[in-house]
CSV table of C-alpha atoms and ligand atoms in Angstrom, one decimal:
chain,number,residue,atom,x,y,z
A,1,MET,CA,-95.7,-54.0,-158.8
A,2,ASN,CA,-95.8,-52.3,-162.2
A,3,ALA,CA,-98.1,-49.5,-163.0
A,4,VAL,CA,-100.2,-51.5,-165.4
A,5,ALA,CA,-101.0,-54.2,-162.9
A,6,ASP,CA,-101.5,-51.5,-160.2
A,7,THR,CA,-103.9,-49.6,-162.3
A,8,ALA,CA,-105.7,-52.9,-163.5
A,9,ILE,CA,-106.1,-53.8,-159.7
A,10,PHE,CA,-107.4,-50.3,-159.0
A,11,PHE,CA,-110.2,-50.7,-161.7
A,12,GLY,CA,-111.1,-54.0,-160.7
A,13,LYS,CA,-111.7,-52.9,-157.1
A,14,PHE,CA,-113.4,-49.7,-158.3
A,15,LEU,CA,-116.0,-51.5,-160.4
A,16,TYR,CA,-116.4,-54.3,-157.6
A,17,TYR,CA,-117.2,-51.5,-155.0
A,18,PHE,CA,-119.4,-49.8,-157.7
A,19,LEU,CA,-121.6,-52.9,-158.3
A,20,GLU,CA,-121.6,-53.7,-154.6
A,21,SER,CA,-123.0,-50.2,-153.7
A,22,LEU,CA,-125.6,-50.6,-156.6
A,23,VAL,CA,-126.6,-54.1,-155.1
A,24,PHE,CA,-127.1,-52.3,-151.7
A,25,LYS,CA,-129.2,-49.7,-153.2
A,26,ILE,CA,-131.7,-52.4,-154.3
A,27,ILE,CA,-131.3,-54.9,-151.5
A,28,PRO,CA,-130.8,-52.7,-148.2
A,29,LYS,CA,-128.1,-54.0,-145.9
A,30,GLY,CA,-129.1,-56.0,-142.9
A,31,LYS,CA,-129.3,-53.9,-139.6
A,32,LYS,CA,-127.2,-54.4,-136.7
A,33,ASN,CA,-128.5,-55.5,-133.3
A,34,VAL,CA,-127.7,-52.8,-130.6
A,35,SER,CA,-129.2,-54.7,-127.9
A,36,GLY,CA,-126.8,-55.0,-125.0
A,37,GLU,CA,-124.5,-52.1,-126.5
A,38,THR,CA,-123.4,-49.2,-124.4
A,39,VAL,CA,-124.2,-46.0,-126.2
A,40,LEU,CA,-123.0,-42.7,-124.9
A,41,ILE,CA,-124.9,-39.7,-126.4
A,42,THR,CA,-123.6,-36.1,-125.8
A,43,GLY,CA,-126.3,-33.5,-125.6
A,44,ALA,CA,-129.0,-36.0,-124.8
A,45,GLY,CA,-130.9,-33.4,-122.7
A,46,SER,CA,-133.0,-32.2,-125.8
A,47,GLY,CA,-133.9,-32.4,-129.5
A,48,LEU,CA,-132.2,-35.1,-131.7
A,49,GLY,CA,-130.0,-36.6,-128.6
A,50,ARG,CA,-133.1,-37.2,-126.6
A,51,LEU,CA,-134.9,-38.9,-129.5
A,52,LEU,CA,-131.9,-41.1,-130.3
A,53,ALA,CA,-131.9,-42.1,-126.8
A,54,ILE,CA,-135.3,-43.1,-126.9
A,55,HIS,CA,-134.9,-45.0,-130.2
A,56,PHE,CA,-131.8,-47.0,-128.6
A,57,ALA,CA,-133.6,-47.8,-125.3
A,58,SER,CA,-136.4,-49.2,-127.5
A,59,HIS,CA,-133.9,-51.6,-129.2
A,60,GLY,CA,-132.3,-52.8,-125.9
A,61,ALA,CA,-129.3,-50.6,-125.8
A,62,ASN,CA,-128.0,-49.4,-122.4
A,63,LEU,CA,-127.3,-45.7,-122.4
A,64,VAL,CA,-125.0,-43.2,-121.0
A,65,LEU,CA,-126.5,-39.7,-121.3
A,66,TRP,CA,-124.3,-36.4,-121.1
A,67,ASP,CA,-125.5,-33.0,-121.2
A,68,ILE,CA,-124.7,-29.6,-119.6
A,69,ASN,CA,-128.5,-29.2,-118.8
A,70,GLN,CA,-129.0,-31.8,-116.1
A,71,GLU,CA,-132.9,-31.2,-115.9
A,72,GLY,CA,-133.4,-32.1,-119.6
A,73,ASN,CA,-131.0,-34.9,-119.4
A,74,LEU,CA,-132.7,-36.4,-116.3
A,75,GLU,CA,-136.0,-36.1,-118.4
A,76,THR,CA,-134.5,-38.0,-121.4
A,77,CYS,CA,-133.3,-40.7,-118.8
A,78,ARG,CA,-136.8,-41.0,-117.4
A,79,LEU,CA,-138.4,-41.3,-121.0
A,80,ALA,CA,-135.5,-43.8,-122.0
A,81,LYS,CA,-136.2,-46.0,-119.0
A,82,GLU,CA,-139.9,-46.1,-119.9
A,83,LYS,CA,-139.0,-47.7,-123.4
A,84,GLY,CA,-137.6,-50.9,-122.2
A,85,ASP,CA,-135.7,-53.0,-119.6
A,86,VAL,CA,-132.4,-51.2,-120.1
A,87,LYS,CA,-129.8,-49.4,-117.8
A,88,VAL,CA,-129.7,-45.7,-118.3
A,89,TYR,CA,-127.1,-43.5,-116.6
A,90,ALA,CA,-127.2,-39.7,-116.8
A,91,TYR,CA,-124.3,-37.4,-116.2
A,92,LYS,CA,-123.8,-33.8,-116.2
A,93,CYS,CA,-121.0,-32.9,-118.3
A,94,ASP,CA,-119.9,-29.7,-119.9
A,95,CYS,CA,-118.2,-31.1,-123.0
A,96,SER,CA,-116.6,-27.8,-123.8
A,97,ASP,CA,-114.3,-28.5,-121.0
A,98,ARG,CA,-111.6,-31.1,-121.8
A,99,ARG,CA,-110.8,-32.1,-118.2
A,100,GLU,CA,-114.5,-32.5,-117.3
A,101,VAL,CA,-114.8,-34.9,-120.4
A,102,TYR,CA,-112.0,-36.9,-119.2
A,103,ARG,CA,-113.2,-36.9,-115.5
A,104,VAL,CA,-116.6,-37.9,-116.5
A,105,ALA,CA,-115.3,-40.5,-119.0
A,106,ASP,CA,-113.3,-42.1,-116.2
A,107,LYS,CA,-116.5,-42.1,-114.0
A,108,VAL,CA,-118.3,-43.9,-116.9
A,109,ARG,CA,-115.8,-46.6,-117.3
A,110,GLU,CA,-115.8,-47.3,-113.5
A,111,GLU,CA,-119.5,-47.1,-113.2
A,112,VAL,CA,-120.9,-48.5,-116.4
A,113,GLY,CA,-117.9,-50.0,-118.4
A,114,ASP,CA,-116.6,-49.4,-121.9
A,115,VAL,CA,-118.7,-47.4,-124.3
A,116,THR,CA,-119.3,-49.3,-127.7
A,117,ILE,CA,-121.3,-46.5,-129.5
A,118,LEU,CA,-120.2,-43.1,-129.2
A,119,ILE,CA,-122.6,-40.2,-130.6
A,120,ASN,CA,-121.0,-36.8,-130.7
A,121,ASN,CA,-124.3,-34.8,-130.8
A,122,ALA,CA,-123.9,-31.9,-128.4
A,123,GLY,CA,-124.1,-28.5,-130.3
A,124,ILE,CA,-124.6,-24.8,-130.1
A,125,VAL,CA,-125.2,-22.0,-132.6
A,126,THR,CA,-124.6,-18.3,-132.3
A,127,GLY,CA,-126.7,-17.3,-135.3
A,128,LYS,CA,-125.2,-13.8,-135.8
A,129,PRO,CA,-123.3,-12.1,-138.8
A,130,PHE,CA,-119.6,-12.6,-138.5
A,131,LEU,CA,-118.6,-9.2,-137.0
A,132,GLU,CA,-121.3,-9.3,-134.4
A,133,ILE,CA,-120.3,-12.6,-132.9
A,134,PRO,CA,-118.6,-12.2,-129.5
A,135,ASP,CA,-115.0,-13.9,-129.5
A,136,HIS,CA,-116.0,-16.2,-126.6
A,137,MET,CA,-118.8,-17.6,-128.7
A,138,VAL,CA,-116.5,-18.3,-131.6
A,139,GLU,CA,-114.4,-20.3,-129.2
A,140,LYS,CA,-117.3,-21.8,-127.4
A,141,SER,CA,-118.7,-23.0,-130.8
A,142,PHE,CA,-115.3,-24.9,-131.6
A,143,LEU,CA,-115.1,-26.2,-128.0
A,144,VAL,CA,-118.6,-27.8,-128.1
A,145,ASN,CA,-119.2,-28.6,-131.8
A,146,VAL,CA,-115.8,-30.1,-132.6
A,147,MET,CA,-113.0,-30.0,-129.9
A,148,SER,CA,-115.3,-32.2,-127.5
A,149,HIS,CA,-115.2,-34.9,-130.2
A,150,PHE,CA,-111.4,-35.0,-129.8
A,151,TRP,CA,-111.8,-35.4,-126.2
A,152,THR,CA,-114.7,-38.0,-126.1
A,153,CYS,CA,-113.0,-40.2,-128.8
A,154,LYS,CA,-109.7,-39.9,-127.0
A,155,ALA,CA,-111.4,-41.4,-123.9
A,156,PHE,CA,-113.5,-44.2,-125.4
A,157,LEU,CA,-111.9,-45.1,-128.8
A,158,PRO,CA,-108.9,-47.0,-127.3
A,159,ALA,CA,-111.3,-49.8,-126.0
A,160,MET,CA,-113.2,-50.0,-129.4
A,161,ILE,CA,-110.0,-50.5,-131.1
A,162,LYS,CA,-108.8,-52.9,-128.6
A,163,ALA,CA,-111.9,-55.0,-129.2
A,164,ASN,CA,-112.2,-54.3,-132.8
A,165,HIS,CA,-115.9,-53.4,-132.1
A,166,GLY,CA,-117.7,-50.1,-131.8
A,167,HIS,CA,-119.2,-47.2,-133.6
A,168,LEU,CA,-118.3,-43.6,-133.8
A,169,VAL,CA,-121.1,-41.2,-134.8
A,170,CYS,CA,-120.5,-37.4,-135.7
A,171,ILE,CA,-123.6,-35.1,-135.8
A,172,SER,CA,-122.2,-32.5,-138.3
A,173,SER,CA,-124.5,-30.5,-140.5
A,174,MET,CA,-125.4,-29.4,-144.0
A,175,ALA,CA,-123.5,-26.3,-142.8
A,176,GLY,CA,-120.5,-28.5,-142.3
A,177,LEU,CA,-120.5,-29.2,-146.1
A,178,VAL,CA,-121.5,-25.7,-147.4
A,179,GLY,CA,-120.9,-22.4,-146.0
A,180,ILE,CA,-124.1,-20.5,-144.9
A,181,ASN,CA,-124.1,-16.7,-144.3
A,182,GLY,CA,-124.9,-16.0,-140.7
A,183,LEU,CA,-123.3,-19.1,-139.4
A,184,SER,CA,-119.6,-18.4,-139.9
A,185,ASP,CA,-118.6,-20.0,-136.5
A,186,TYR,CA,-121.1,-22.8,-136.6
A,187,SER,CA,-120.4,-23.7,-140.2
A,188,SER,CA,-116.6,-23.7,-139.7
A,189,SER,CA,-116.8,-25.7,-136.6
A,190,LYS,CA,-119.3,-28.3,-138.3
A,191,PHE,CA,-116.6,-28.5,-141.3
A,192,ALA,CA,-114.1,-29.3,-138.8
A,193,ALA,CA,-116.1,-31.9,-137.0
A,194,PHE,CA,-116.9,-33.5,-140.6
A,195,GLY,CA,-113.1,-33.4,-141.3
A,196,PHE,CA,-112.2,-35.0,-137.8
A,197,ALA,CA,-114.6,-37.8,-138.3
A,198,GLU,CA,-113.8,-38.5,-141.9
A,199,SER,CA,-110.0,-38.6,-141.0
A,200,LEU,CA,-110.6,-40.9,-138.1
A,201,PHE,CA,-112.7,-43.3,-140.5
A,202,LEU,CA,-109.9,-43.6,-142.8
A,203,GLU,CA,-107.3,-44.0,-139.9
A,204,LEU,CA,-109.4,-47.0,-138.6
A,205,THR,CA,-109.6,-48.5,-142.1
A,206,MET,CA,-105.7,-48.2,-142.6
A,207,ILE,CA,-105.2,-49.9,-139.3
A,208,LYS,CA,-107.7,-52.5,-140.2
A,209,LYS,CA,-110.0,-51.9,-137.5
A,210,THR,CA,-112.9,-52.2,-139.8
A,211,LYS,CA,-115.2,-53.5,-137.1
A,212,VAL,CA,-115.1,-49.9,-135.5
A,213,LYS,CA,-117.7,-48.3,-137.7
A,214,SER,CA,-118.1,-44.6,-138.4
A,215,THR,CA,-121.2,-42.7,-139.3
A,216,ILE,CA,-121.1,-38.9,-140.2
A,217,VAL,CA,-124.6,-37.1,-140.2
A,218,CYS,CA,-125.1,-33.8,-142.3
A,219,PRO,CA,-128.9,-32.6,-141.7
A,220,TYR,CA,-130.4,-29.4,-143.0
A,221,PHE,CA,-132.5,-27.5,-140.5
A,222,ILE,CA,-134.5,-29.7,-138.0
A,223,LYS,CA,-137.3,-28.5,-136.0
A,224,THR,CA,-135.8,-28.9,-132.6
A,225,GLY,CA,-135.8,-25.3,-131.6
A,226,MET,CA,-132.0,-24.8,-132.0
A,227,PHE,CA,-132.6,-22.9,-135.3
A,228,GLU,CA,-136.0,-21.4,-134.2
A,229,GLY,CA,-136.9,-18.6,-136.8
A,230,CYS,CA,-135.0,-20.2,-139.7
A,231,THR,CA,-136.9,-20.4,-143.0
A,232,THR,CA,-136.8,-22.2,-146.2
A,233,LYS,CA,-138.4,-21.0,-149.5
A,234,TYR,CA,-139.0,-24.3,-151.3
A,235,PRO,CA,-140.0,-26.9,-148.7
A,236,LEU,CA,-140.3,-29.7,-151.3
A,237,LEU,CA,-136.6,-29.4,-152.1
A,238,LEU,CA,-135.3,-28.1,-148.8
A,239,PRO,CA,-137.8,-28.8,-146.0
A,240,LEU,CA,-137.3,-27.9,-142.4
A,241,LEU,CA,-137.0,-31.4,-141.0
A,242,GLU,CA,-139.4,-33.0,-138.4
A,243,GLN,CA,-137.3,-33.9,-135.5
A,244,GLU,CA,-138.8,-37.6,-135.3
A,245,TYR,CA,-138.1,-37.9,-139.1
A,246,ALA,CA,-134.5,-36.8,-138.7
A,247,ALA,CA,-134.0,-39.1,-135.4
A,248,LYS,CA,-135.3,-42.0,-137.4
A,249,LYS,CA,-132.9,-41.4,-140.2
A,250,VAL,CA,-130.0,-41.0,-138.2
A,251,PHE,CA,-131.0,-44.1,-136.1
A,252,ASN,CA,-131.4,-46.2,-139.3
A,253,ALA,CA,-128.0,-44.9,-140.6
A,254,ILE,CA,-126.3,-46.1,-137.6
A,255,LEU,CA,-128.2,-49.5,-137.6
A,256,GLU,CA,-127.2,-49.9,-141.2
A,257,GLU,CA,-123.4,-48.7,-140.5
A,258,GLN,CA,-123.7,-46.0,-143.4
A,259,VAL,CA,-120.6,-44.0,-143.3
A,260,TYR,CA,-122.5,-40.6,-144.4
A,261,LEU,CA,-125.9,-39.7,-144.2
A,262,LEU,CA,-127.2,-36.3,-145.7
A,263,ILE,CA,-130.8,-35.3,-145.1
A,264,PRO,CA,-132.8,-34.3,-147.0
A,265,LYS,CA,-131.9,-36.1,-150.3
A,266,PHE,CA,-131.5,-32.8,-152.2
A,267,SER,CA,-128.5,-32.1,-150.1
A,268,TYR,CA,-126.6,-34.7,-152.3
A,269,VAL,CA,-127.3,-32.9,-155.4
A,270,ALA,CA,-126.4,-29.5,-154.0
A,271,LEU,CA,-123.2,-31.0,-152.7
A,272,ILE,CA,-122.2,-32.2,-156.2
A,273,LEU,CA,-123.5,-28.9,-157.8
A,274,LYS,CA,-121.1,-27.0,-155.4
A,275,GLN,CA,-118.0,-28.9,-156.8
A,276,ILE,CA,-118.9,-28.2,-160.5
A,277,ILE,CA,-120.7,-24.8,-160.9
A,278,SER,CA,-119.2,-21.4,-160.7
A,279,PRO,CA,-119.5,-19.3,-157.5
A,280,LYS,CA,-121.8,-16.9,-159.3
A,281,MET,CA,-124.0,-20.0,-160.2
A,282,MET,CA,-123.7,-21.0,-156.5
A,283,ILE,CA,-124.8,-17.7,-155.2
A,284,ALA,CA,-127.7,-17.5,-157.7
A,285,LEU,CA,-128.9,-21.1,-156.6
A,286,GLY,CA,-128.6,-20.1,-153.1
A,287,GLU,CA,-130.8,-17.0,-153.7
A,288,TYR,CA,-133.2,-19.2,-155.7
A,289,LEU,CA,-133.4,-21.7,-152.7
A,290,GLY,CA,-133.7,-19.0,-150.2
A,291,MET,CA,-130.5,-20.0,-148.4
A,292,ASP,CA,-129.2,-16.4,-148.6
A,293,SER,CA,-131.9,-15.4,-146.1
A,294,CYS,CA,-132.7,-18.4,-144.2
A,295,MET,CA,-131.0,-17.0,-140.9
A,296,THR,CA,-132.7,-13.4,-141.5
A,297,SER,CA,-135.4,-14.4,-138.8
A,298,PHE,CA,-133.3,-16.8,-136.6
A,299,THR,CA,-134.1,-16.3,-133.0
A,300,GLY,CA,-132.7,-19.7,-131.5
A,301,ARG,CA,-133.2,-22.0,-128.7
A,302,ALA,CA,-134.1,-19.2,-126.2
A,303,LYS,CA,-136.9,-17.8,-128.3
A,304,ALA,CA,-138.0,-21.7,-129.0
A,305,LYS,CA,-138.6,-22.2,-125.3
A,306,GLU,CA,-140.7,-19.0,-125.0
A,307,LEU,CA,-142.8,-20.2,-127.9
A,308,HIS,CA,-143.1,-23.8,-127.3
A,309,PRO,CA,-142.8,-24.4,-123.5
A,310,GLU,CA,-144.6,-27.6,-123.9
A,311,ALA,CA,-141.9,-29.0,-126.6
A,312,GLU,CA,-140.2,-31.1,-124.2
A,313,ARG,CA,-143.3,-33.1,-123.6
A,314,LYS,CA,-144.1,-33.3,-127.5
A,315,GLU,CA,-140.5,-35.0,-128.1
A,316,GLN,CA,-142.0,-38.1,-126.3
B,401,NAD,N1,-131.6,-28.4,-135.3
B,401,NAD,C1,-130.9,-28.3,-136.6
B,401,NAD,O1,-131.5,-27.6,-137.4
B,401,NAD,C2,-129.6,-28.9,-136.8
B,401,NAD,C3,-129.2,-29.1,-138.0
B,401,NAD,C4,-128.0,-29.7,-138.4
B,401,NAD,C5,-127.2,-30.3,-137.3
B,401,NAD,N2,-127.7,-30.2,-136.1
B,401,NAD,C6,-127.0,-30.5,-135.1
B,401,NAD,O2,-127.7,-31.6,-134.4
B,401,NAD,C7,-127.0,-31.7,-133.0
B,401,NAD,C8,-128.3,-31.7,-131.9
B,401,NAD,O3,-128.9,-30.5,-132.2
B,401,NAD,P1,-130.5,-30.2,-131.7
B,401,NAD,O4,-131.0,-29.8,-133.0
B,401,NAD,O5,-131.1,-31.6,-131.1
B,401,NAD,O6,-130.2,-29.1,-130.8
B,401,NAD,P2,-130.7,-28.9,-129.2
B,401,NAD,O7,-130.4,-27.7,-128.8
B,401,NAD,O8,-132.0,-29.5,-129.0
B,401,NAD,O9,-129.6,-30.2,-128.4
B,401,NAD,C9,-128.5,-29.7,-128.3
B,401,NAD,C10,-128.1,-30.4,-126.8
B,401,NAD,O10,-126.7,-30.1,-126.5
B,401,NAD,C11,-126.5,-29.8,-125.2
B,401,NAD,N3,-125.2,-29.0,-125.0
B,401,NAD,C12,-125.0,-27.7,-125.4
B,401,NAD,N4,-123.8,-27.3,-125.0
B,401,NAD,C13,-123.4,-28.4,-124.4
B,401,NAD,C14,-122.2,-28.7,-123.6
B,401,NAD,N5,-121.1,-27.6,-123.4
B,401,NAD,N6,-121.8,-29.9,-123.1
B,401,NAD,C15,-122.7,-30.8,-123.1
B,401,NAD,N7,-124.0,-30.6,-123.7
B,401,NAD,C16,-124.1,-29.5,-124.3
B,401,NAD,C17,-127.7,-28.8,-125.1
B,401,NAD,O11,-127.9,-28.6,-123.6
B,401,NAD,C18,-128.8,-29.7,-125.6
B,401,NAD,O12,-129.5,-30.6,-124.9
B,401,NAD,C19,-126.2,-30.5,-132.9
B,401,NAD,O13,-125.0,-31.0,-132.9
B,401,NAD,C20,-126.5,-29.6,-133.9
B,401,NAD,O14,-125.5,-28.8,-134.2
B,401,NAD,C21,-128.9,-29.5,-135.7
């Protein structure tokens, strides 16, 4: 094909998809029905994972819940079962251990069947300046926050590809799009998770498995306790997100089969600015928004438990 025809086809497609995206801004896309789907959520024992489990159970999806924290996971299992007449299976699984992921995945296939929606949500954060991060925590952050995604996708994607039906969900982070001081191990592992999920999305498109959907989620801080102590200077622009709000947004993005979800909306502006302004301008913007000091008073999940022992109940 000559370059002129090639370019004309490209512009035609570009314009068509641009108009299509404008139409979908005005008339929202229909939502998919998840009733009867088998949804596996890693890190289901608290926070976002637990709330997503409750949303899926309320919409008739069967659940496979994975967490290293068995007590929290069983509580999520109980809460999900209360929401509807659905099957809920809880498994203890350390997602940072490849062998364990494959072993538990085999068990799930035997006892439950094929997973059709896989939500890679388990995550950890160290929250220390780079030179204070113990080496084992750097490794652990990568194992939980991104390497586990490779193993779960290897385990469950083949069946989705065979059936040309499924959905991969990656819970990355705003820190997976923009570096944040005090989060060097976390941020880099979340960049990697984003890159992995986006590459897989493109591979699935190339092999024409377009019914295997992908959703990549990048939230700013959510009040789950994981980032206890973190602050924001201008909550109107960059609010600390309520966990129920974040969970609803993620759930809707999955039902609408959105490829990317950044929350709050200002994140889209920040991301565009990052590409076009100078590093000094970016630092000034970061200081103005208080992002340079947002980790200063970080205490994390351990402190969150101390401060809000009743939090697990509130998540209901
Ligand atoms: N809370 C935030 O501000 C925020 C912001 C952006 C992205 N995220 C991401 O959202 C996801 C959910 O976080 P959350 O806020 O609900 O935190 P959370 O601490 O409430 O939940 C994380 C869950 O992962 C589980 N987990 C940790 N290590 C595990 C392992 N090795 N194997 C299996 N399970 C393991 C924990 O037990 C916990 O139940 C994480 O990937 C996190 O990085 C959170």
